Amino acid sequence: MTTDNRYHWPHKDLLDVTQLSREDVLHVLDLAARFREINRRPIKKVPTLKGKTVVLFFVENSTRTKTSFDVAGKRLSADTYSLARTGSSLNKGESLKDTALTLQAMGPDVIVIRHSSSGAAAFLADLLPCGIVNGGDGWHAHPTQALLDCFSLRETWGDDFAGRSLLILGDIAHSRVARSNVHLLSLLGVKVRLCAPRTLLPAGVETWPVEVFCDLRSAVRDVDAVMCLRLQLERQQAGLLPDLAEYSRRFCLGPAHLALARPDAKVLHPGPLNRGLEISPEIADAPASLVLNQVAAGVATRMAVLYLLARRDAAGEQEGNC
Ligand code: CP
């Protein structure tokens, strides 16, 4: 799966995985593997992005995405600055446009934005000359999550993606992680299954390149991996789920379910976890769980993304010092 040395990254922004070719994806994953090696050294810092500035503009809460972009930028020697809704003038009524123009006036190379509205990252990308990374926008997309999930699977599967099967389980309707992963996994040749109560399947799912199940025991049979999704109670309208205990009984991944998958099946979860609701504590902490591998993969993958966007003006230079 290794990419050509003459490869040139063509994107100013990373808004969704749908903009990426297979070659782009493999280039990000190859670069992330090199950064993963740096992250295992005693001194985890290289000068690659010295003098570059990365702004973490997180209008919606985050632990993993925000922290890992911050760590990623610092490990590449970029200067990183954070702005959240709380403590910013957004809370005084300043618009997204004026906030973005204000940040741009300070000369960032890359802005990573998380926002509860789908399209917020694309809005900034049209407005600003700096690189924009979508750190998750509404239900729409979470491209670096899908890239890090594929990186985690690649650490387990090697380049052997084609013909594998992966089940995405839980609140698909409200999940930007599911949308980005369905596209990216399909691009790499993985057969994707979805399992959820009918009320948590998205409108138009019949047009997605997936097999849909409402029964977990049927869905999990012989899969190579299961990706559990958080039940996003904060995004749901009332009435989609009559009873959380009933949801947990039917859709919480437990040891008896995983026993129906392939013997070496892995479990992923983007986090944060609702233990006992969509994933049992035994499975979350089992050797099959890649949850913390995903977090580590997030740093390496986001280093690759920052590198590609912040050094676009250095196209053609060797990537030897990364
Ligand atoms: N997976 C993910 O996006 O987690 P955070 O909300 O903690 O960033």
mmCIF file of C-alpha atoms and ligand atoms in Angstrom:
data_model
loop_
_atom_site.group_PDB
_atom_site.id
_atom_site.type_symbol
_atom_site.label_atom_id
_atom_site.label_comp_id
_atom_site.label_asym_id
_atom_site.label_seq_id
_atom_site.Cartn_x
_atom_site.Cartn_y
_atom_site.Cartn_z
ATOM 1 C CA MET A 1 0.000 0.000 0.000
ATOM 2 C CA THR A 2 3.018 2.347 0.047
ATOM 3 C CA THR A 3 2.669 5.531 -1.997
ATOM 4 C CA ASP A 4 4.961 6.917 -4.697
ATOM 5 C CA ASN A 5 7.763 9.332 -3.614
ATOM 6 C CA ARG A 6 6.661 11.781 -6.329
ATOM 7 C CA TYR A 7 3.216 12.048 -4.737
ATOM 8 C CA HIS A 8 1.974 15.645 -4.231
ATOM 9 C CA TRP A 9 -0.754 16.458 -1.661
ATOM 10 C CA PRO A 10 -3.268 18.604 -3.552
ATOM 11 C CA HIS A 11 -5.589 19.862 -0.786
ATOM 12 C CA LYS A 12 -5.619 23.243 0.995
ATOM 13 C CA ASP A 13 -8.126 21.913 3.546
ATOM 14 C CA LEU A 14 -9.282 18.601 4.992
ATOM 15 C CA LEU A 15 -13.057 18.845 5.239
ATOM 16 C CA ASP A 16 -14.138 15.229 4.687
ATOM 17 C CA VAL A 17 -12.706 11.934 3.524
ATOM 18 C CA THR A 18 -14.932 12.153 0.439
ATOM 19 C CA GLN A 19 -12.424 14.659 -1.050
ATOM 20 C CA LEU A 20 -9.569 12.114 -0.753
ATOM 21 C CA SER A 21 -8.380 9.689 -3.407
ATOM 22 C CA ARG A 22 -7.143 6.255 -2.377
ATOM 23 C CA GLU A 23 -3.613 7.571 -3.041
ATOM 24 C CA ASP A 24 -4.203 10.548 -0.693
ATOM 25 C CA VAL A 25 -5.417 8.192 2.046
ATOM 26 C CA LEU A 26 -2.449 5.856 1.705
ATOM 27 C CA HIS A 27 -0.081 8.812 1.780
ATOM 28 C CA VAL A 28 -1.606 10.060 5.067
ATOM 29 C CA LEU A 29 -1.411 6.553 6.577
ATOM 30 C CA ASP A 30 2.212 6.070 5.440
ATOM 31 C CA LEU A 31 3.209 9.456 6.876
ATOM 32 C CA ALA A 32 1.347 8.693 10.115
ATOM 33 C CA ALA A 33 3.358 5.463 10.434
ATOM 34 C CA ARG A 34 6.561 7.515 10.303
ATOM 35 C CA PHE A 35 5.222 9.900 12.945
ATOM 36 C CA ARG A 36 4.109 6.937 15.086
ATOM 37 C CA GLU A 37 7.762 5.909 15.231
ATOM 38 C CA ILE A 38 8.709 9.415 16.467
ATOM 39 C CA ASN A 39 6.002 9.129 19.143
ATOM 40 C CA ARG A 40 7.721 6.018 20.492
ATOM 41 C CA ARG A 41 11.091 7.757 20.965
ATOM 42 C CA PRO A 42 12.238 9.053 24.385
ATOM 43 C CA ILE A 43 12.341 12.584 22.897
ATOM 44 C CA LYS A 44 9.127 12.905 20.881
ATOM 45 C CA LYS A 45 9.810 16.166 19.067
ATOM 46 C CA VAL A 46 11.070 17.123 15.603
ATOM 47 C CA PRO A 47 11.560 20.639 14.133
ATOM 48 C CA THR A 48 9.437 19.992 11.022
ATOM 49 C CA LEU A 49 6.810 22.720 11.614
ATOM 50 C CA LYS A 50 8.971 25.204 13.525
ATOM 51 C CA GLY A 51 7.616 28.695 12.858
ATOM 52 C CA LYS A 52 4.167 27.421 11.835
ATOM 53 C CA THR A 53 1.040 28.297 13.795
ATOM 54 C CA VAL A 54 -1.939 26.021 14.425
ATOM 55 C CA VAL A 55 -5.161 27.321 16.005
ATOM 56 C CA LEU A 56 -7.488 24.860 17.735
ATOM 57 C CA PHE A 57 -10.914 26.461 17.406
ATOM 58 C CA PHE A 58 -13.228 24.130 19.328
ATOM 59 C CA VAL A 59 -16.734 25.533 19.588
ATOM 60 C CA GLU A 60 -18.016 22.106 20.700
ATOM 61 C CA ASN A 61 -16.565 19.959 23.509
ATOM 62 C CA SER A 62 -13.735 17.523 22.837
ATOM 63 C CA THR A 63 -11.104 15.591 24.755
ATOM 64 C CA ARG A 64 -9.399 13.331 22.211
ATOM 65 C CA THR A 65 -9.498 15.438 19.039
ATOM 66 C CA LYS A 66 -8.473 18.713 20.641
ATOM 67 C CA THR A 67 -5.735 17.266 22.852
ATOM 68 C CA SER A 68 -4.268 15.082 20.121
ATOM 69 C CA PHE A 69 -4.121 17.966 17.611
ATOM 70 C CA ASP A 70 -2.409 20.038 20.315
ATOM 71 C CA VAL A 71 0.097 17.253 21.063
ATOM 72 C CA ALA A 72 0.567 16.632 17.317
ATOM 73 C CA GLY A 73 1.342 20.286 16.611
ATOM 74 C CA LYS A 74 3.761 20.559 19.543
ATOM 75 C CA ARG A 75 5.593 17.344 18.580
ATOM 76 C CA LEU A 76 6.202 18.924 15.179
ATOM 77 C CA SER A 77 7.390 22.163 16.896
ATOM 78 C CA ALA A 78 4.438 24.241 15.655
ATOM 79 C CA ASP A 79 3.006 26.906 17.960
ATOM 80 C CA THR A 80 -0.524 25.879 18.962
ATOM 81 C CA TYR A 81 -3.229 28.163 20.381
ATOM 82 C CA SER A 82 -6.713 27.222 21.565
ATOM 83 C CA LEU A 83 -10.013 29.059 21.392
ATOM 84 C CA ALA A 84 -13.232 27.590 22.830
ATOM 85 C CA ARG A 85 -16.734 29.021 22.979
ATOM 86 C CA THR A 86 -16.442 29.453 26.726
ATOM 87 C CA GLY A 87 -14.137 32.388 27.386
ATOM 88 C CA SER A 88 -14.372 33.726 23.809
ATOM 89 C CA SER A 89 -16.373 36.609 22.350
ATOM 90 C CA LEU A 90 -18.671 34.067 20.661
ATOM 91 C CA ASN A 91 -20.376 34.129 24.035
ATOM 92 C CA LYS A 92 -20.877 37.908 23.626
ATOM 93 C CA GLY A 93 -22.637 37.344 20.307
ATOM 94 C CA GLU A 94 -19.699 37.689 17.868
ATOM 95 C CA SER A 95 -20.467 35.756 14.673
ATOM 96 C CA LEU A 96 -18.563 32.727 13.383
ATOM 97 C CA LYS A 97 -17.458 34.818 10.381
ATOM 98 C CA ASP A 98 -16.048 37.673 12.473
ATOM 99 C CA THR A 99 -14.364 35.243 14.862
ATOM 100 C CA ALA A 100 -12.760 33.416 11.924
ATOM 101 C CA LEU A 101 -11.577 36.653 10.282
ATOM 102 C CA THR A 102 -10.118 37.742 13.625
ATOM 103 C CA LEU A 103 -8.172 34.472 13.939
ATOM 104 C CA GLN A 104 -6.965 34.760 10.322
ATOM 105 C CA ALA A 105 -5.622 38.263 10.995
ATOM 106 C CA MET A 106 -3.156 36.696 13.442
ATOM 107 C CA GLY A 107 -1.582 34.688 10.609
ATOM 108 C CA PRO A 108 -2.233 31.008 11.367
ATOM 109 C CA ASP A 109 -1.084 28.339 8.914
ATOM 110 C CA VAL A 110 -3.846 25.888 9.919
ATOM 111 C CA ILE A 111 -7.099 26.220 11.871
ATOM 112 C CA VAL A 112 -8.686 23.056 13.247
ATOM 113 C CA ILE A 113 -12.393 23.666 13.856
ATOM 114 C CA ARG A 114 -14.988 21.626 15.699
ATOM 115 C CA HIS A 115 -18.547 22.906 15.537
ATOM 116 C CA SER A 116 -22.027 21.556 16.181
ATOM 117 C CA SER A 117 -23.247 22.790 12.763
ATOM 118 C CA SER A 118 -22.634 20.660 9.669
ATOM 119 C CA GLY A 119 -20.811 22.810 7.121
ATOM 120 C CA ALA A 120 -18.992 25.065 9.607
ATOM 121 C CA ALA A 121 -15.552 23.833 8.457
ATOM 122 C CA ALA A 122 -16.463 24.318 4.773
ATOM 123 C CA PHE A 123 -17.667 27.855 5.592
ATOM 124 C CA LEU A 124 -14.244 28.703 7.068
ATOM 125 C CA ALA A 125 -12.421 27.014 4.172
ATOM 126 C CA ASP A 126 -14.234 29.269 1.667
ATOM 127 C CA LEU A 127 -13.638 32.363 3.778
ATOM 128 C CA LEU A 128 -9.974 32.026 4.817
ATOM 129 C CA PRO A 129 -6.670 31.481 2.965
ATOM 130 C CA CYS A 130 -5.129 29.279 5.698
ATOM 131 C CA GLY A 131 -5.612 25.505 5.799
ATOM 132 C CA ILE A 132 -8.771 24.313 7.558
ATOM 133 C CA VAL A 133 -9.138 20.909 9.204
ATOM 134 C CA ASN A 134 -12.590 19.668 10.089
ATOM 135 C CA GLY A 135 -12.331 18.355 13.645
ATOM 136 C CA GLY A 136 -15.979 17.257 13.503
ATOM 137 C CA ASP A 137 -18.989 19.252 12.241
ATOM 138 C CA GLY A 138 -22.467 18.304 13.413
ATOM 139 C CA TRP A 139 -23.584 14.949 12.009
ATOM 140 C CA HIS A 140 -21.648 15.572 8.788
ATOM 141 C CA ALA A 141 -18.023 14.439 8.939
ATOM 142 C CA HIS A 142 -15.032 13.657 11.148
ATOM 143 C CA PRO A 143 -12.279 12.934 8.632
ATOM 144 C CA THR A 144 -9.326 12.611 11.008
ATOM 145 C CA GLN A 145 -11.300 10.142 13.144
ATOM 146 C CA ALA A 146 -11.891 7.904 10.111
ATOM 147 C CA LEU A 147 -8.221 8.208 9.093
ATOM 148 C CA LEU A 148 -7.003 7.279 12.582
ATOM 149 C CA ASP A 149 -9.464 4.376 12.730
ATOM 150 C CA CYS A 150 -8.041 3.022 9.454
ATOM 151 C CA PHE A 151 -4.529 3.603 10.796
ATOM 152 C CA SER A 152 -5.407 1.530 13.915
ATOM 153 C CA LEU A 153 -6.847 -1.249 11.763
ATOM 154 C CA ARG A 154 -3.791 -1.165 9.510
ATOM 155 C CA GLU A 155 -1.560 -1.708 12.562
ATOM 156 C CA THR A 156 -3.546 -4.929 13.144
ATOM 157 C CA TRP A 157 -4.441 -6.065 9.615
ATOM 158 C CA GLY A 158 -1.447 -4.748 7.709
ATOM 159 C CA ASP A 159 -2.389 -3.796 4.144
ATOM 160 C CA ASP A 160 -4.964 -6.593 4.045
ATOM 161 C CA PHE A 161 -8.178 -4.484 4.006
ATOM 162 C CA ALA A 162 -9.921 -5.864 0.922
ATOM 163 C CA GLY A 163 -12.600 -8.418 1.752
ATOM 164 C CA ARG A 164 -12.531 -7.702 5.510
ATOM 165 C CA SER A 165 -15.853 -6.968 7.207
ATOM 166 C CA LEU A 166 -16.532 -4.370 9.881
ATOM 167 C CA LEU A 167 -19.739 -3.734 11.796
ATOM 168 C CA ILE A 168 -20.620 -0.183 12.875
ATOM 169 C CA LEU A 169 -22.993 -0.505 15.822
ATOM 170 C CA GLY A 170 -25.208 2.039 17.537
ATOM 171 C CA ASP A 171 -26.342 5.590 16.924
ATOM 172 C CA ILE A 172 -25.608 5.810 13.189
ATOM 173 C CA ALA A 173 -28.154 8.567 12.529
ATOM 174 C CA HIS A 174 -26.338 11.212 14.591
ATOM 175 C CA SER A 175 -22.806 10.026 13.849
ATOM 176 C CA ARG A 176 -20.285 11.962 11.752
ATOM 177 C CA VAL A 177 -17.835 9.171 12.642
ATOM 178 C CA ALA A 178 -20.066 6.588 10.940
ATOM 179 C CA ARG A 179 -20.493 8.731 7.814
ATOM 180 C CA SER A 180 -16.756 9.314 7.376
ATOM 181 C CA ASN A 181 -15.865 5.705 8.215
ATOM 182 C CA VAL A 182 -18.399 4.149 5.832
ATOM 183 C CA HIS A 183 -16.856 6.130 2.983
ATOM 184 C CA LEU A 184 -13.214 5.532 3.906
ATOM 185 C CA LEU A 185 -13.524 1.828 4.770
ATOM 186 C CA SER A 186 -15.451 1.199 1.550
ATOM 187 C CA LEU A 187 -12.726 3.019 -0.418
ATOM 188 C CA LEU A 188 -10.190 0.590 1.078
ATOM 189 C CA GLY A 189 -12.305 -2.447 0.156
ATOM 190 C CA VAL A 190 -13.832 -3.250 3.563
ATOM 191 C CA LYS A 191 -17.400 -4.628 3.592
ATOM 192 C CA VAL A 192 -19.301 -2.446 6.064
ATOM 193 C CA ARG A 193 -22.346 -3.548 8.052
ATOM 194 C CA LEU A 194 -24.522 -1.238 10.149
ATOM 195 C CA CYS A 195 -26.627 -2.273 13.130
ATOM 196 C CA ALA A 196 -28.994 0.050 15.012
ATOM 197 C CA PRO A 197 -32.619 0.415 16.047
ATOM 198 C CA ARG A 198 -34.625 1.627 13.036
ATOM 199 C CA THR A 199 -35.052 5.053 14.661
ATOM 200 C CA LEU A 200 -31.238 5.482 14.793
ATOM 201 C CA LEU A 201 -30.610 4.639 11.134
ATOM 202 C CA PRO A 202 -30.139 7.710 8.916
ATOM 203 C CA ALA A 203 -32.619 8.704 6.220
ATOM 204 C CA GLY A 204 -31.362 7.420 2.865
ATOM 205 C CA VAL A 205 -29.248 4.607 4.370
ATOM 206 C CA GLU A 206 -30.442 2.344 1.549
ATOM 207 C CA THR A 207 -28.181 4.335 -0.801
ATOM 208 C CA TRP A 208 -25.069 3.761 1.367
ATOM 209 C CA PRO A 209 -22.606 0.994 0.386
ATOM 210 C CA VAL A 210 -23.491 -1.095 3.468
ATOM 211 C CA GLU A 211 -25.540 -4.051 4.695
ATOM 212 C CA VAL A 212 -28.090 -2.996 7.351
ATOM 213 C CA PHE A 213 -29.172 -5.079 10.366
ATOM 214 C CA CYS A 214 -31.446 -4.428 13.329
ATOM 215 C CA ASP A 215 -30.448 -7.619 15.179
ATOM 216 C CA LEU A 216 -26.999 -7.543 16.784
ATOM 217 C CA ARG A 217 -26.460 -11.309 16.865
ATOM 218 C CA SER A 218 -26.975 -11.556 13.091
ATOM 219 C CA ALA A 219 -24.938 -8.413 12.398
ATOM 220 C CA VAL A 220 -21.829 -9.432 14.349
ATOM 221 C CA ARG A 221 -21.531 -12.959 12.952
ATOM 222 C CA ASP A 222 -18.072 -13.561 11.382
ATOM 223 C CA VAL A 223 -17.020 -9.893 11.215
ATOM 224 C CA ASP A 224 -13.336 -8.930 11.504
ATOM 225 C CA ALA A 225 -14.049 -5.843 13.625
ATOM 226 C CA VAL A 226 -16.835 -4.014 15.437
ATOM 227 C CA MET A 227 -16.932 -0.240 15.829
ATOM 228 C CA CYS A 228 -19.276 0.764 18.660
ATOM 229 C CA LEU A 229 -20.682 4.294 18.567
ATOM 230 C CA ARG A 230 -21.661 6.532 21.438
ATOM 231 C CA LEU A 231 -25.365 7.072 21.918
ATOM 232 C CA GLN A 232 -25.508 10.842 21.248
ATOM 233 C CA LEU A 233 -28.293 11.783 23.622
ATOM 234 C CA GLU A 234 -27.431 15.498 23.295
ATOM 235 C CA ARG A 235 -28.214 15.476 19.531
ATOM 236 C CA GLN A 236 -31.404 13.388 19.708
ATOM 237 C CA GLN A 237 -34.981 14.510 19.476
ATOM 238 C CA ALA A 238 -37.233 13.078 22.174
ATOM 239 C CA GLY A 239 -38.939 9.809 21.332
ATOM 240 C CA LEU A 240 -36.256 8.101 19.230
ATOM 241 C CA LEU A 241 -35.501 5.712 22.093
ATOM 242 C CA PRO A 242 -38.302 4.851 24.490
ATOM 243 C CA ASP A 243 -36.044 3.170 27.041
ATOM 244 C CA LEU A 244 -32.236 3.198 27.554
ATOM 245 C CA ALA A 245 -32.316 -0.129 29.449
ATOM 246 C CA GLU A 246 -34.010 -1.754 26.442
ATOM 247 C CA TYR A 247 -31.428 -0.173 24.105
ATOM 248 C CA SER A 248 -28.596 -1.539 26.215
ATOM 249 C CA ARG A 249 -30.176 -5.008 26.339
ATOM 250 C CA ARG A 250 -30.442 -5.174 22.526
ATOM 251 C CA PHE A 251 -27.450 -3.147 21.284
ATOM 252 C CA CYS A 252 -24.711 -3.090 23.952
ATOM 253 C CA LEU A 253 -21.746 -5.132 22.669
ATOM 254 C CA GLY A 254 -20.891 -7.823 25.224
ATOM 255 C CA PRO A 255 -18.678 -10.919 25.341
ATOM 256 C CA ALA A 256 -21.472 -13.213 24.071
ATOM 257 C CA HIS A 257 -21.825 -11.061 20.935
ATOM 258 C CA LEU A 258 -18.100 -10.816 20.276
ATOM 259 C CA ALA A 259 -17.885 -14.616 20.512
ATOM 260 C CA LEU A 260 -19.969 -14.726 17.306
ATOM 261 C CA ALA A 261 -17.429 -12.615 15.390
ATOM 262 C CA ARG A 262 -14.168 -13.981 13.964
ATOM 263 C CA PRO A 263 -11.842 -15.322 16.690
ATOM 264 C CA ASP A 264 -9.339 -12.485 16.202
ATOM 265 C CA ALA A 265 -11.978 -9.754 15.854
ATOM 266 C CA LYS A 266 -11.090 -6.285 17.153
ATOM 267 C CA VAL A 267 -13.319 -3.690 18.804
ATOM 268 C CA LEU A 268 -13.091 0.040 18.156
ATOM 269 C CA HIS A 269 -14.891 2.994 19.718
ATOM 270 C CA PRO A 270 -14.136 6.642 18.857
ATOM 271 C CA GLY A 271 -14.924 7.727 22.418
ATOM 272 C CA PRO A 272 -16.171 9.047 24.691
ATOM 273 C CA LEU A 273 -17.574 5.707 25.939
ATOM 274 C CA ASN A 274 -20.902 5.155 27.647
ATOM 275 C CA ARG A 275 -19.840 1.944 29.417
ATOM 276 C CA GLY A 276 -22.770 -0.414 29.819
ATOM 277 C CA LEU A 277 -24.908 1.429 27.244
ATOM 278 C CA GLU A 278 -23.266 0.753 23.845
ATOM 279 C CA ILE A 279 -20.194 -1.237 24.988
ATOM 280 C CA SER A 280 -19.851 -3.493 28.033
ATOM 281 C CA PRO A 281 -16.986 -2.717 30.453
ATOM 282 C CA GLU A 282 -15.560 -6.228 29.849
ATOM 283 C CA ILE A 283 -15.289 -5.561 26.105
ATOM 284 C CA ALA A 284 -13.987 -1.993 26.536
ATOM 285 C CA ASP A 285 -11.089 -3.335 28.611
ATOM 286 C CA ALA A 286 -10.563 -6.633 26.742
ATOM 287 C CA PRO A 287 -7.379 -7.421 24.757
ATOM 288 C CA ALA A 288 -9.518 -7.186 21.603
ATOM 289 C CA SER A 289 -10.230 -3.520 22.322
ATOM 290 C CA LEU A 290 -8.310 -0.971 20.205
ATOM 291 C CA VAL A 291 -9.798 2.026 22.036
ATOM 292 C CA LEU A 292 -6.506 3.337 23.450
ATOM 293 C CA ASN A 293 -4.592 2.338 20.300
ATOM 294 C CA GLN A 294 -7.021 4.669 18.486
ATOM 295 C CA VAL A 295 -6.055 7.524 20.802
ATOM 296 C CA ALA A 296 -2.333 6.969 20.132
ATOM 297 C CA ALA A 297 -3.063 6.630 16.417
ATOM 298 C CA GLY A 298 -4.881 9.966 16.627
ATOM 299 C CA VAL A 299 -1.681 11.810 17.522
ATOM 300 C CA ALA A 300 0.309 10.232 14.658
ATOM 301 C CA THR A 301 -2.482 10.707 12.114
ATOM 302 C CA ARG A 302 -3.043 14.330 13.100
ATOM 303 C CA MET A 303 0.701 14.987 12.885
ATOM 304 C CA ALA A 304 0.483 13.747 9.288
ATOM 305 C CA VAL A 305 -2.500 15.977 8.508
ATOM 306 C CA LEU A 306 -0.925 19.092 10.067
ATOM 307 C CA TYR A 307 2.321 18.357 8.230
ATOM 308 C CA LEU A 308 0.564 18.093 4.863
ATOM 309 C CA LEU A 309 -1.548 21.221 5.291
ATOM 310 C CA ALA A 310 1.017 23.473 6.987
ATOM 311 C CA ARG A 311 3.770 22.661 4.455
ATOM 312 C CA ARG A 312 1.719 22.909 1.288
ATOM 313 C CA ASP A 313 3.917 25.837 0.215
ATOM 314 C CA ALA A 314 6.940 23.478 0.473
ATOM 315 C CA ALA A 315 5.561 21.089 -2.180
ATOM 316 C CA GLY A 316 8.315 19.122 -3.870
ATOM 317 C CA GLU A 317 10.642 19.218 -0.856
ATOM 318 C CA GLN A 318 11.802 15.895 0.494
ATOM 319 C CA GLU A 319 9.913 14.541 3.485
ATOM 320 C CA GLY A 320 13.163 13.289 4.999
ATOM 321 C CA ASN A 321 13.124 15.333 8.183
ATOM 322 C CA CYS A 322 9.604 14.480 9.323
HETATM 323 N N1 CP B 1 -13.685 10.780 19.021
HETATM 324 C C1 CP B 1 -13.768 12.073 19.348
HETATM 325 O O1 CP B 1 -13.991 12.925 18.493
HETATM 326 O O2 CP B 1 -13.617 12.332 20.689
HETATM 327 P P1 CP B 1 -13.656 13.781 21.329
HETATM 328 O O3 CP B 1 -15.080 14.289 21.207
HETATM 329 O O4 CP B 1 -13.228 13.592 22.764
HETATM 330 O O5 CP B 1 -12.726 14.662 20.556
#
